[in-house]
Structure formats: structure tokens, C-alpha cells
Tab-separated table of C-alpha atoms in Angstrom:
chain	number	residue	atom	x	y	z
I	1	MET	CA	-15.173	-23.010	-40.188
I	2	GLN	CA	-13.743	-20.839	-42.936
I	3	PHE	CA	-14.081	-17.591	-40.964
I	4	CYS	CA	-11.544	-18.776	-38.376
I	5	THR	CA	-9.314	-20.730	-40.758
I	6	LEU	CA	-8.436	-17.586	-42.703
I	7	VAL	CA	-6.892	-16.095	-39.583
I	8	LEU	CA	-4.918	-19.141	-38.559
I	9	VAL	CA	-3.320	-19.827	-41.936
I	10	SER	CA	-2.025	-16.307	-42.457
I	11	ALA	CA	-1.044	-15.724	-38.836
I	12	LEU	CA	0.900	-18.974	-38.458
I	13	LEU	CA	3.494	-17.959	-41.043
I	14	PRO	CA	5.128	-15.208	-38.952
I	15	PHE	CA	4.568	-17.343	-35.853
I	16	LEU	CA	6.705	-20.148	-37.270
I	17	SER	CA	9.295	-18.022	-39.011
I	18	THR	CA	10.158	-15.825	-36.025
I	19	GLY	CA	10.605	-18.815	-33.710
I	20	TYR	CA	9.050	-19.260	-30.275
I	21	THR	CA	11.981	-21.244	-28.879
I	22	SER	CA	11.182	-20.297	-25.268
I	23	ILE	CA	7.628	-21.694	-25.483
I	24	VAL	CA	7.116	-25.452	-25.143
I	25	GLU	CA	4.007	-27.574	-24.679
I	26	HIS	CA	5.332	-30.544	-22.710
I	27	VAL	CA	7.403	-30.718	-19.557
I	28	ASP	CA	9.842	-33.147	-21.203
I	29	ASN	CA	10.878	-30.363	-23.587
I	30	LEU	CA	12.183	-28.157	-20.773
I	31	PRO	CA	15.985	-28.027	-20.422
I	32	THR	CA	15.816	-28.692	-16.665
I	33	GLN	CA	13.362	-29.387	-13.853
I	34	GLU	CA	14.854	-26.688	-11.629
I	35	PHE	CA	14.735	-22.917	-12.099
I	36	ASP	CA	15.662	-19.904	-10.006
I	37	PHE	CA	12.157	-18.434	-10.304
I	38	VAL	CA	8.877	-20.131	-11.195
I	39	VAL	CA	6.014	-17.806	-12.170
I	40	ILE	CA	2.582	-19.417	-11.950
I	41	GLY	CA	0.348	-17.801	-14.571
I	42	SER	CA	1.194	-15.827	-17.707
I	43	GLY	CA	-1.601	-13.314	-17.242
I	44	THR	CA	-1.738	-9.545	-17.014
I	45	ALA	CA	0.562	-9.401	-13.972
I	46	GLY	CA	2.591	-12.590	-14.398
I	47	ASN	CA	4.115	-11.539	-17.708
I	48	VAL	CA	5.167	-8.162	-16.322
I	49	ILE	CA	6.948	-9.901	-13.443
I	50	THR	CA	8.545	-12.370	-15.856
I	51	ASN	CA	9.803	-9.589	-18.099
I	52	HIS	CA	11.502	-7.795	-15.227
I	53	LEU	CA	12.990	-10.965	-13.719
I	54	THR	CA	14.585	-12.007	-17.018
I	55	GLU	CA	16.292	-8.628	-17.355
I	56	ASN	CA	18.903	-10.238	-15.122
I	57	PRO	CA	20.758	-12.785	-17.312
I	58	ALA	CA	22.190	-14.472	-14.219
I	59	VAL	CA	18.841	-16.066	-13.287
I	60	ASN	CA	16.606	-18.476	-15.180
I	61	VAL	CA	12.824	-18.178	-15.093
I	62	LEU	CA	10.029	-20.626	-15.901
I	63	VAL	CA	6.449	-19.529	-16.553
I	64	LEU	CA	3.716	-22.135	-16.085
I	65	GLU	CA	0.549	-21.357	-18.071
I	66	ALA	CA	-2.568	-23.522	-17.778
I	67	GLY	CA	-3.863	-22.452	-21.174
I	68	GLY	CA	-2.318	-22.471	-24.617
I	69	PHE	CA	-1.430	-19.938	-27.273
I	70	ASP	CA	-4.230	-18.838	-29.585
I	71	LEU	CA	-3.546	-16.615	-32.570
I	72	ASN	CA	-7.177	-15.564	-32.966
I	73	THR	CA	-6.820	-13.392	-29.858
I	74	LYS	CA	-4.747	-11.011	-32.004
I	75	VAL	CA	-7.897	-9.871	-33.860
I	76	PRO	CA	-9.454	-7.066	-31.756
I	77	GLY	CA	-12.922	-7.541	-33.217
I	78	PHE	CA	-13.008	-11.172	-32.075
I	79	PHE	CA	-13.005	-10.259	-28.369
I	80	GLY	CA	-16.673	-11.084	-27.828
I	81	ARG	CA	-16.371	-14.631	-29.093
I	82	ASP	CA	-13.428	-15.345	-26.770
I	83	MET	CA	-15.530	-14.812	-23.641
I	84	GLY	CA	-17.262	-18.058	-22.746
I	85	SER	CA	-15.089	-19.968	-25.217
I	86	PRO	CA	-12.335	-22.546	-24.522
I	87	LEU	CA	-10.056	-19.520	-24.007
I	88	ASP	CA	-12.068	-18.626	-20.880
I	89	TRP	CA	-11.926	-20.468	-17.559
I	90	ASN	CA	-15.748	-20.188	-17.623
I	91	PHE	CA	-16.149	-19.586	-13.905
I	92	THR	CA	-19.562	-18.889	-12.409
I	93	ALA	CA	-20.316	-16.955	-9.246
I	94	ASN	CA	-23.066	-15.820	-6.926
I	95	LEU	CA	-23.682	-12.237	-8.066
I	96	GLY	CA	-25.051	-11.077	-4.731
I	97	LEU	CA	-28.151	-9.560	-3.215
I	98	ALA	CA	-28.735	-7.031	-5.992
I	99	THR	CA	-29.473	-9.928	-8.359
I	100	GLU	CA	-31.327	-12.014	-5.759
I	101	ASN	CA	-28.281	-14.299	-5.548
I	102	ARG	CA	-28.389	-15.328	-9.169
I	103	MET	CA	-25.413	-17.168	-10.611
I	104	GLY	CA	-23.479	-15.398	-13.355
I	105	THR	CA	-20.365	-15.770	-15.444
I	106	VAL	CA	-16.946	-14.475	-14.403
I	107	VAL	CA	-14.638	-14.025	-17.381
I	108	ARG	CA	-11.009	-15.077	-16.836
I	109	GLY	CA	-8.516	-15.737	-19.621
I	110	PHE	CA	-7.365	-19.347	-20.097
I	111	VAL	CA	-4.589	-18.548	-22.576
I	112	LEU	CA	-1.138	-16.980	-22.768
I	113	GLY	CA	-1.737	-13.377	-21.713
I	114	GLY	CA	-4.576	-14.299	-19.355
I	115	SER	CA	-7.549	-11.958	-19.249
I	116	SER	CA	-5.616	-9.300	-21.174
I	117	ALA	CA	-5.800	-11.679	-24.163
I	118	ILE	CA	-9.613	-11.939	-24.188
I	119	SER	CA	-10.709	-8.598	-22.722
I	120	SER	CA	-12.512	-5.867	-24.654
I	121	MET	CA	-9.243	-3.835	-24.653
I	122	VAL	CA	-10.866	-0.666	-23.266
I	123	TYR	CA	-8.171	1.568	-21.748
I	124	THR	CA	-9.273	3.596	-18.757
I	125	ARG	CA	-7.223	4.816	-15.801
I	126	ARG	CA	-10.264	5.792	-13.765
I	127	SER	CA	-10.323	9.147	-11.975
I	128	ASP	CA	-7.938	10.965	-9.670
I	129	ASP	CA	-10.617	10.599	-6.983
I	130	ASP	CA	-10.390	6.802	-7.210
I	131	TRP	CA	-6.603	6.698	-6.938
I	132	ASP	CA	-6.582	9.154	-4.046
I	133	HIS	CA	-9.146	6.929	-2.349
I	134	TYR	CA	-6.791	3.948	-2.730
I	135	ALA	CA	-4.045	6.028	-1.094
I	136	ASP	CA	-6.329	6.897	1.826
I	137	LEU	CA	-7.498	3.296	2.163
I	138	THR	CA	-3.964	1.884	2.284
I	139	GLY	CA	-2.357	4.774	4.125
I	140	ASP	CA	0.244	4.884	1.343
I	141	SER	CA	0.539	8.121	-0.649
I	142	GLY	CA	2.341	6.181	-3.375
I	143	TRP	CA	-1.079	5.060	-4.621
I	144	SER	CA	-2.337	8.624	-5.103
I	145	TRP	CA	-3.125	9.915	-8.588
I	146	ASP	CA	-0.142	12.255	-8.697
I	147	SER	CA	2.277	9.575	-7.508
I	148	ILE	CA	1.077	6.787	-9.788
I	149	GLN	CA	1.158	8.751	-13.053
I	150	GLN	CA	4.875	8.264	-13.658
I	151	TYR	CA	4.395	4.492	-13.575
I	152	ILE	CA	1.300	4.535	-15.772
I	153	LYS	CA	3.131	6.567	-18.408
I	154	LYS	CA	6.217	4.363	-18.129
I	155	ASN	CA	4.104	1.331	-19.039
I	156	GLU	CA	2.381	3.027	-21.999
I	157	THR	CA	3.302	3.893	-25.551
I	158	PHE	CA	0.607	5.845	-27.367
I	159	THR	CA	0.510	4.859	-31.040
I	160	GLN	CA	-1.200	5.950	-34.244
I	161	PRO	CA	-4.377	4.047	-35.199
I	162	SER	CA	-3.904	1.451	-37.933
I	163	ASP	CA	-5.683	3.595	-40.545
I	164	PHE	CA	-3.305	6.523	-39.798
I	165	HIS	CA	-6.082	9.121	-39.763
I	166	ASN	CA	-5.503	12.581	-38.301
I	167	ILE	CA	-6.042	12.245	-34.536
I	168	SER	CA	-5.524	15.880	-33.574
I	169	GLY	CA	-8.411	17.004	-31.398
I	170	GLN	CA	-9.201	13.398	-30.423
I	171	PHE	CA	-6.818	13.057	-27.458
I	172	ASP	CA	-4.397	15.039	-25.303
I	173	PRO	CA	-0.780	13.891	-25.868
I	174	THR	CA	0.411	15.444	-22.601
I	175	VAL	CA	-1.614	12.846	-20.711
I	176	HIS	CA	0.113	9.831	-22.253
I	177	GLY	CA	3.442	8.008	-22.357
I	178	PHE	CA	5.291	7.257	-25.583
I	179	ASP	CA	8.194	5.018	-24.523
I	180	GLY	CA	6.510	2.110	-22.731
I	181	ILE	CA	5.767	-1.487	-23.649
I	182	SER	CA	1.946	-1.632	-23.710
I	183	SER	CA	0.314	0.080	-26.671
I	184	VAL	CA	-2.642	2.458	-26.369
I	185	THR	CA	-4.373	3.965	-29.376
I	186	LEU	CA	-7.594	5.471	-30.705
I	187	THR	CA	-10.184	3.747	-32.825
I	188	SER	CA	-9.300	3.244	-36.479
I	189	TYR	CA	-12.787	2.480	-37.802
I	190	VAL	CA	-15.323	5.230	-37.197
I	191	HIS	CA	-18.923	4.426	-38.027
I	192	LYS	CA	-21.414	7.110	-39.012
I	193	PHE	CA	-23.259	6.502	-35.731
I	194	ASP	CA	-20.073	7.308	-33.806
I	195	ASP	CA	-19.682	10.591	-35.643
I	196	LEU	CA	-23.249	11.486	-34.682
I	197	VAL	CA	-22.519	10.698	-31.031
I	198	ILE	CA	-19.460	12.966	-31.004
I	199	GLN	CA	-21.341	15.736	-32.822
I	200	SER	CA	-24.075	15.627	-30.177
I	201	SER	CA	-21.483	16.214	-27.442
I	202	LEU	CA	-20.218	19.352	-29.202
I	203	LEU	CA	-23.606	21.097	-29.202
I	204	PRO	CA	-23.846	24.168	-26.918
I	205	ASP	CA	-26.577	22.569	-24.805
I	206	ALA	CA	-25.129	19.040	-24.819
I	207	GLU	CA	-26.295	17.049	-21.805
I	208	ILE	CA	-22.955	15.197	-21.823
I	209	PRO	CA	-20.295	17.548	-23.246
I	210	PHE	CA	-17.236	16.479	-25.216
I	211	LYS	CA	-14.178	15.521	-23.163
I	212	LEU	CA	-10.834	15.645	-24.981
I	213	ASN	CA	-9.218	12.906	-22.915
I	214	PRO	CA	-10.990	10.593	-20.455
I	215	ASN	CA	-7.696	9.555	-18.828
I	216	ASP	CA	-6.508	12.897	-17.455
I	217	GLY	CA	-7.983	12.298	-13.998
I	218	ASN	CA	-11.423	13.784	-14.636
I	219	ASN	CA	-13.576	11.160	-16.348
I	220	ILE	CA	-16.736	13.173	-16.800
I	221	GLY	CA	-17.774	13.719	-20.412
I	222	LEU	CA	-18.007	11.980	-23.781
I	223	SER	CA	-14.763	11.073	-25.554
I	224	TRP	CA	-13.205	9.065	-28.331
I	225	GLY	CA	-12.459	5.622	-26.946
I	226	GLN	CA	-8.913	4.483	-26.196
I	227	ALA	CA	-7.868	0.846	-26.470
I	228	MET	CA	-4.951	-1.524	-25.907
I	229	ILE	CA	-4.230	-2.117	-29.600
I	230	LEU	CA	-1.045	-1.890	-31.689
I	231	ASN	CA	-1.164	-1.601	-35.489
I	232	GLY	CA	-4.627	-3.139	-35.603
I	233	GLU	CA	-3.746	-6.080	-33.327
I	234	ARG	CA	-4.540	-6.668	-29.653
I	235	SER	CA	-1.864	-5.460	-27.245
I	236	SER	CA	-1.966	-7.982	-24.394
I	237	SER	CA	0.619	-8.802	-21.764
I	238	ALA	CA	1.656	-11.694	-24.027
I	239	THR	CA	2.269	-9.511	-27.093
I	240	SER	CA	3.930	-6.725	-25.103
I	241	TYR	CA	5.832	-8.043	-22.089
I	242	LEU	CA	6.434	-11.394	-23.822
I	243	ALA	CA	7.097	-9.904	-27.257
I	244	LEU	CA	9.671	-11.590	-29.494
I	245	GLN	CA	12.606	-9.481	-28.316
I	246	PHE	CA	11.930	-10.649	-24.753
I	247	ARG	CA	11.232	-14.288	-25.650
I	248	LYS	CA	14.682	-14.389	-27.230
I	249	ARG	CA	16.212	-14.124	-23.763
I	250	SER	CA	17.980	-17.420	-23.143
I	251	ASN	CA	16.970	-17.402	-19.467
I	252	LEU	CA	13.213	-17.370	-20.205
I	253	HIS	CA	11.186	-20.570	-20.537
I	254	ILE	CA	7.402	-20.929	-20.901
I	255	LEU	CA	5.469	-24.170	-20.469
I	256	LEU	CA	1.900	-24.218	-21.801
I	257	HIS	CA	-0.988	-26.501	-20.727
I	258	ALA	CA	0.480	-26.711	-17.215
I	259	HIS	CA	-2.393	-26.536	-14.717
I	260	VAL	CA	-0.811	-25.821	-11.323
I	261	THR	CA	-2.543	-27.615	-8.464
I	262	ARG	CA	-0.447	-26.607	-5.449
I	263	ILE	CA	2.927	-25.441	-4.173
I	264	LEU	CA	5.010	-27.772	-2.011
I	265	ARG	CA	6.990	-27.112	1.130
I	266	MET	CA	10.724	-27.594	1.331
I	267	GLU	CA	11.897	-30.970	2.585
I	268	ASP	CA	12.814	-29.584	6.011
I	269	ASP	CA	9.078	-28.923	6.583
I	270	HIS	CA	9.664	-25.250	7.230
I	271	GLU	CA	6.209	-23.740	7.738
I	272	THR	CA	6.530	-20.858	5.283
I	273	ALA	CA	9.222	-22.042	2.851
I	274	PHE	CA	8.050	-23.510	-0.446
I	275	SER	CA	10.233	-24.836	-3.248
I	276	GLY	CA	8.121	-27.146	-5.413
I	277	VAL	CA	5.303	-26.477	-7.862
I	278	GLU	CA	2.978	-29.377	-8.661
I	279	PHE	CA	1.039	-29.318	-11.929
I	280	THR	CA	-0.766	-31.567	-14.370
I	281	GLN	CA	-0.853	-31.568	-18.164
I	282	ASP	CA	-3.474	-34.305	-18.513
I	283	ALA	CA	-6.382	-33.189	-16.292
I	284	GLY	CA	-5.015	-34.879	-13.191
I	285	ALA	CA	-4.096	-38.278	-14.629
I	286	THR	CA	-0.455	-37.602	-13.733
I	287	PHE	CA	1.358	-34.874	-11.820
I	288	GLN	CA	4.756	-33.280	-12.323
I	289	VAL	CA	6.897	-31.169	-9.979
I	290	ILE	CA	9.188	-28.275	-10.902
I	291	ASN	CA	11.515	-26.822	-8.277
I	292	ALA	CA	12.372	-23.180	-7.637
I	293	THR	CA	15.682	-22.400	-5.951
I	294	LYS	CA	14.874	-18.750	-5.172
I	295	GLU	CA	11.161	-17.885	-5.355
I	296	ILE	CA	7.752	-19.084	-6.482
I	297	ILE	CA	5.510	-16.264	-7.720
I	298	VAL	CA	1.812	-17.174	-7.499
I	299	SER	CA	0.154	-15.065	-10.187
I	300	GLY	CA	-2.806	-17.189	-11.155
I	301	GLY	CA	-5.361	-14.386	-11.000
I	302	ALA	CA	-7.895	-13.360	-8.375
I	303	ILE	CA	-9.586	-16.764	-8.518
I	304	GLY	CA	-6.816	-19.073	-9.705
I	305	SER	CA	-4.325	-17.973	-7.053
I	306	LEU	CA	-6.887	-18.661	-4.337
I	307	ASN	CA	-7.431	-22.210	-5.596
I	308	ILE	CA	-3.693	-22.865	-5.600
I	309	LEU	CA	-3.231	-21.488	-2.080
I	310	TYR	CA	-6.170	-23.448	-0.675
I	311	ASN	CA	-4.947	-26.677	-2.270
I	312	SER	CA	-1.545	-25.919	-0.720
I	313	SER	CA	-3.177	-25.807	2.762
I	314	ILE	CA	-2.735	-22.033	2.907
I	315	GLY	CA	-5.715	-19.927	3.983
I	316	ASP	CA	-8.351	-19.530	6.642
I	317	ALA	CA	-8.130	-22.630	8.826
I	318	GLU	CA	-11.892	-22.966	9.345
I	319	THR	CA	-12.629	-22.637	5.634
I	320	LEU	CA	-9.990	-25.213	4.742
I	321	THR	CA	-11.301	-27.642	7.354
I	322	ASN	CA	-14.817	-27.340	5.914
I	323	LEU	CA	-13.361	-28.193	2.501
I	324	GLY	CA	-11.667	-31.262	3.913
I	325	ILE	CA	-8.195	-29.737	3.592
I	326	LEU	CA	-5.716	-29.887	6.460
I	327	SER	CA	-4.660	-26.334	7.344
I	328	THR	CA	-0.916	-25.946	7.815
I	329	LEU	CA	-0.622	-22.182	7.344
I	330	ASP	CA	-3.539	-20.187	8.770
I	331	LEU	CA	-3.966	-16.966	6.752
I	332	PRO	CA	-7.559	-15.719	7.264
I	333	SER	CA	-7.192	-12.974	4.630
I	334	VAL	CA	-6.882	-15.482	1.765
I	335	GLY	CA	-10.091	-15.330	-0.269
I	336	GLN	CA	-11.306	-12.120	1.372
I	337	ASN	CA	-11.836	-8.589	0.003
I	338	TYR	CA	-12.772	-9.691	-3.497
I	339	THR	CA	-14.317	-6.926	-5.611
I	340	ASP	CA	-15.377	-6.879	-9.231
I	341	GLN	CA	-17.426	-4.843	-11.674
I	342	GLY	CA	-20.687	-6.007	-13.145
I	343	ILE	CA	-21.650	-5.154	-16.718
I	344	VAL	CA	-25.064	-4.738	-18.318
I	345	ASP	CA	-25.603	-4.498	-22.077
I	346	TYR	CA	-28.116	-2.076	-23.557
I	347	ILE	CA	-29.366	-2.908	-27.049
I	348	TRP	CA	-31.067	-0.531	-29.480
I	349	ILE	CA	-32.956	-1.279	-32.665
I	350	VAL	CA	-31.895	1.056	-35.477
I	351	ASN	CA	-33.366	1.628	-38.898
I	352	SER	CA	-30.553	0.367	-41.113
I	353	THR	CA	-30.412	-2.251	-43.849
I	354	ASP	CA	-26.707	-1.809	-44.607
I	355	PRO	CA	-24.940	-5.080	-43.626
I	356	ASN	CA	-21.667	-3.183	-43.235
I	357	ASP	CA	-23.123	-1.100	-40.408
I	358	PHE	CA	-22.262	-3.770	-37.867
I	359	LEU	CA	-20.133	-6.850	-37.299
I	360	SER	CA	-22.662	-8.539	-39.512
I	361	GLN	CA	-24.284	-11.929	-39.104
I	362	ASP	CA	-23.925	-12.275	-42.875
I	363	GLU	CA	-21.000	-14.684	-43.336
I	364	SER	CA	-19.899	-13.186	-46.651
I	365	VAL	CA	-19.713	-9.736	-45.047
I	366	ARG	CA	-17.764	-11.156	-42.099
I	367	GLU	CA	-15.289	-12.806	-44.429
I	368	GLY	CA	-14.806	-9.518	-46.257
I	369	GLN	CA	-14.132	-7.728	-42.975
I	370	LEU	CA	-11.646	-10.416	-41.987
I	371	GLU	CA	-9.886	-10.208	-45.344
I	372	GLN	CA	-9.551	-6.441	-44.926
I	373	TRP	CA	-8.052	-6.921	-41.468
I	374	GLU	CA	-5.590	-9.534	-42.740
I	375	GLN	CA	-4.461	-7.302	-45.601
I	376	ASN	CA	-3.890	-4.007	-43.788
I	377	LYS	CA	-5.205	-4.369	-40.201
I	378	THR	CA	-8.077	-1.915	-40.763
I	379	GLY	CA	-11.867	-2.116	-40.828
I	380	PRO	CA	-14.363	-3.111	-38.126
I	381	LEU	CA	-12.198	-5.968	-36.838
I	382	ALA	CA	-9.287	-3.609	-36.079
I	383	ASP	CA	-11.148	-2.125	-33.092
I	384	GLY	CA	-12.179	-3.459	-29.704
I	385	ALA	CA	-15.381	-2.758	-27.822
I	386	LEU	CA	-15.273	1.017	-27.538
I	387	VAL	CA	-15.260	3.619	-30.308
I	388	THR	CA	-16.748	6.360	-28.156
I	389	GLY	CA	-17.454	6.316	-24.452
I	390	CYS	CA	-18.686	8.514	-21.664
I	391	PHE	CA	-18.652	8.868	-17.912
I	392	PHE	CA	-21.441	10.895	-16.382
I	393	ARG	CA	-22.910	11.803	-13.025
I	394	LEU	CA	-26.448	12.270	-11.855
I	395	PRO	CA	-27.383	15.782	-10.717
I	396	ASP	CA	-26.702	16.412	-7.044
I	397	ASN	CA	-30.436	16.869	-6.480
I	398	ALA	CA	-31.405	13.547	-8.116
I	399	SER	CA	-34.146	11.843	-6.118
I	400	ILE	CA	-32.152	8.620	-5.718
I	401	PHE	CA	-29.760	10.432	-3.364
I	402	GLU	CA	-32.615	10.833	-0.894
I	403	THR	CA	-32.255	7.140	-0.034
I	404	VAL	CA	-28.893	6.076	-1.510
I	405	LYS	CA	-25.499	7.561	-0.753
I	406	ASP	CA	-23.339	8.576	-3.717
I	407	PRO	CA	-20.983	5.570	-4.090
I	408	SER	CA	-18.390	7.341	-6.231
I	409	ALA	CA	-15.013	8.484	-4.922
I	410	GLY	CA	-15.558	12.132	-5.838
I	411	PRO	CA	-16.855	14.676	-8.368
I	412	ASN	CA	-14.466	13.558	-11.139
I	413	SER	CA	-15.770	9.993	-11.085
I	414	GLY	CA	-18.674	8.577	-12.995
I	415	ILE	CA	-20.992	6.364	-10.990
I	416	ARG	CA	-19.640	2.967	-11.925
I	417	ASN	CA	-19.273	1.113	-8.694
I	418	LEU	CA	-15.687	-0.174	-8.689
I	419	ARG	CA	-15.233	0.604	-5.016
I	420	VAL	CA	-17.651	-1.046	-2.634
I	421	PRO	CA	-18.081	-0.552	1.115
I	422	HIS	CA	-18.057	-4.289	1.806
I	423	ALA	CA	-15.922	-6.544	-0.356
I	424	GLY	CA	-16.928	-10.072	-1.234
I	425	THR	CA	-15.447	-13.428	-0.349
I	426	GLN	CA	-14.319	-16.440	-2.324
I	427	ARG	CA	-14.780	-20.093	-1.561
I	428	VAL	CA	-13.625	-22.980	-3.700
I	429	HIS	CA	-15.431	-26.280	-4.012
I	430	ALA	CA	-13.546	-29.522	-3.754
I	431	GLY	CA	-13.207	-31.209	-7.134
I	432	ASP	CA	-10.865	-32.631	-9.718
I	433	ALA	CA	-7.742	-30.758	-10.749
I	434	GLY	CA	-9.111	-30.090	-14.205
I	435	ASP	CA	-12.400	-28.601	-13.039
I	436	ALA	CA	-13.242	-24.955	-13.610
I	437	GLY	CA	-16.931	-24.768	-12.803
I	438	ASP	CA	-18.167	-22.770	-9.834
I	439	ALA	CA	-15.518	-20.416	-8.499
I	440	GLY	CA	-17.424	-20.142	-5.240
I	441	THR	CA	-17.195	-16.368	-5.392
I	442	HIS	CA	-19.765	-14.373	-3.442
I	443	TYR	CA	-20.110	-10.806	-4.662
I	444	PRO	CA	-21.007	-7.811	-2.538
I	445	LEU	CA	-23.792	-5.484	-3.630
I	446	LEU	CA	-22.465	-4.248	-6.978
I	447	ILE	CA	-25.252	-3.361	-9.394
I	448	MET	CA	-26.962	0.000	-9.008
């Protein structure tokens, strides 16, 4: 299809010329079968861990990624097509009582960068109420809003949008970091509808007033959206924590298409010591083993890590027995306390005949938008899902509160139920190593 080919041809040139010497696609291309550290999963967390481990030149690190490397993930405006595509694990789950136990999709990235490579790139820190709730829940003040800010800012570098428009009055620079690795920016393509939305929030009697920065701890209000984008390209954990300057480290090695099935105990059968990582590159036809001399880091995601642990006989003994797996390390907490956020799309019909008003279904318009992005990284494809956004609360006297308790963490939080009183559970179903299918996740009551 021409629409996709245009991206691949132009993007492959810098890909080949800069050299990805640390990334290989077959186990035979690795320099050794033994590493100090083996990181399972190159997702949002795994790449951060890898980056920090390889700061020490005295150790060598291998990253095992089940997916591949896809250049189309660099285009922010393509995010919607990545979900449910071959770049997604395509898990399904029981969505819980609020949906009458319907099955639904659970998006998880099957590509270098994990879910950060296929997400909508929306950047939100949530509210100070939420972080303070985490601190109370864990009994650790280090998770409080005030304590966590130094780390959030250390990770972030706020950058100019790709169209270099004047962003004064669109964000508060005192809230952000400017020396980190992950890029955060404002939208570069403002549609006339977005201008109208912002103008409505500036009216004296605005129902949802304008909020200069939604990430200062108080979410309530309508703001310009912030996104994980750098110079018109997606900023994922792969493009940031595995950027070229880090991939040049001689102690870093990345193996793609390596679907980890389990971790293996040391030869002395020590109950809690593991040294081997078993994986397949051909959907279970053959299996390979890589050894770690220091540590194995299981960072396969909320669902993937569970599958690996269960297949390694680690988890709740009763659950493993029901799956036909011999339990050798009984850890009842494995697979418990799973929480997630549901999403519902609202669609409006507007009176517009201008094909440039949207990411058009007209192929010629789409190709023009793609050409603009390729030339200068601007236009509709330079932005993710959110140009403007708002968090709001119902009035304290809303009738729903007569029967339902306010689920938010406090007055600075919009009612988007990220914290639930009863977390869900996960169960895997026995199957082939290459199966994705049903994640066996059971959600708590999430949708309100």
C-alpha cells in the first residue's frame, strides 16, 4: 500500500546509515550465549532499566524482545492503526460486571518500545491527590506528589513543537523538566475546532475554565494537550532510552523476535535462584537458552510477565495446579491486584465538507498529509491523540452521589477511575508458546 511505503522508504535511510549494531534478529548473531544481565522485554520499563544497567561498562546486558522494530511507529498520527495490528499482542479480557462480563481488547505493544511505541502519546501525571493516595496505600512517603516530582522532572525534557509556534500562555515551564531523556511537547497542528474549544474555556461563565497546565498537580480544567513527541516523531522508550547514543554502548545487545517462555533454575536446584532464560524465535518449533551470570529482569509487562512466571512454575500453587503446571515456588500474589483504565469513544457529526478537517479517508489527502510529515514533521500526522483535553468533576450535590461514593482520590482529581477499591486478577490459559489470545484477565468494576 503506497500510504505505508512512503514512510518506510524515507525512514530506512537514516536507519541504515546510523547503524543499529546492537540490534540483531537471530540468536546466532549474538557474540555470546552468556550475559551478566538479561532483561526480558524492551517495553516502557525494560528500556529504562537497560539504559541504567549499561551505564556501567564493566557489565554486559542482553535485551530479549518478542516483537520487532517498526519504523511506522515513529509517525504520531499513525497511533490508532497500531492498536489491534501485528504490533499489538491483541489480548482479550473479561471487562467485568459493569459490562455484563463482556470480552474486550487489551492493548499491549508487541514491538521494540512496548506499549510506549503504540500508545496515543498523551502525557498526564495525574493529580497530587492520586500520588498522595499511593503513598498512603504503600505506607511509603516517597510515592507522594511532592517526593516524586524530582524524578518526574529528571525523566522529562520539554521541547518546542515541530512547527515552532509561540507556546507562551499554553503551558507553565516551572512545572516541567528540561534535561531528561523522554520528550514532552505541545501540539503542533491546531485545528479550528480546537481553537473554538479553548476560546470557550476563556469565557467568564465557562463551565470548564481554562487551565494553564494540567500536570501541576491539580487536573481540573481545560488545557492544551501535552504529548510524548520529539520534533514531530513519537518519543517512546525505544527512541529515548535506547536512542542511538545509548545503542552505541559496546556492552548493550538486543535480540528481536525472541518470545520468552520461562526462566530456568540454576543447576543446583536452588528454589529461588534462576540463571537461564528459555525463548523461541519460531513459534515454539525450537527453543534456545541464554544464561545470566548476575540477574534476570522480568519486564514483560503486566500480562507478559505473569505468563512467564506461571510457565516457570512461579505463582499461586492452586492456580498453577489447575493449569496443569507443577508449582515449585508458591507466590500467591502473582497475578493479583491488576488494575486498568477503560476507554469509551464519543463521536460527533459536524457540518464540514473540508477533507483537510480530519485525518481523512480520502487517500490523496492522506498521502499529502504524509508527505508534509516526511518533509518537515508538521501537519496532522505530527500530533498524537490529544490537542486539547480536560479533567472535570461533577458538582458535590450531583444526584449520583446519593447512591455512589465519589471514587476519585480528592478534589484535584477528575473522575476517571484509575484507582479501584478491589483490584482484578489474571489467569492464563494453557496453550502454545506463540499464542496471544485470551489473557485471562478479569477486571474489577471500572466503568462509571
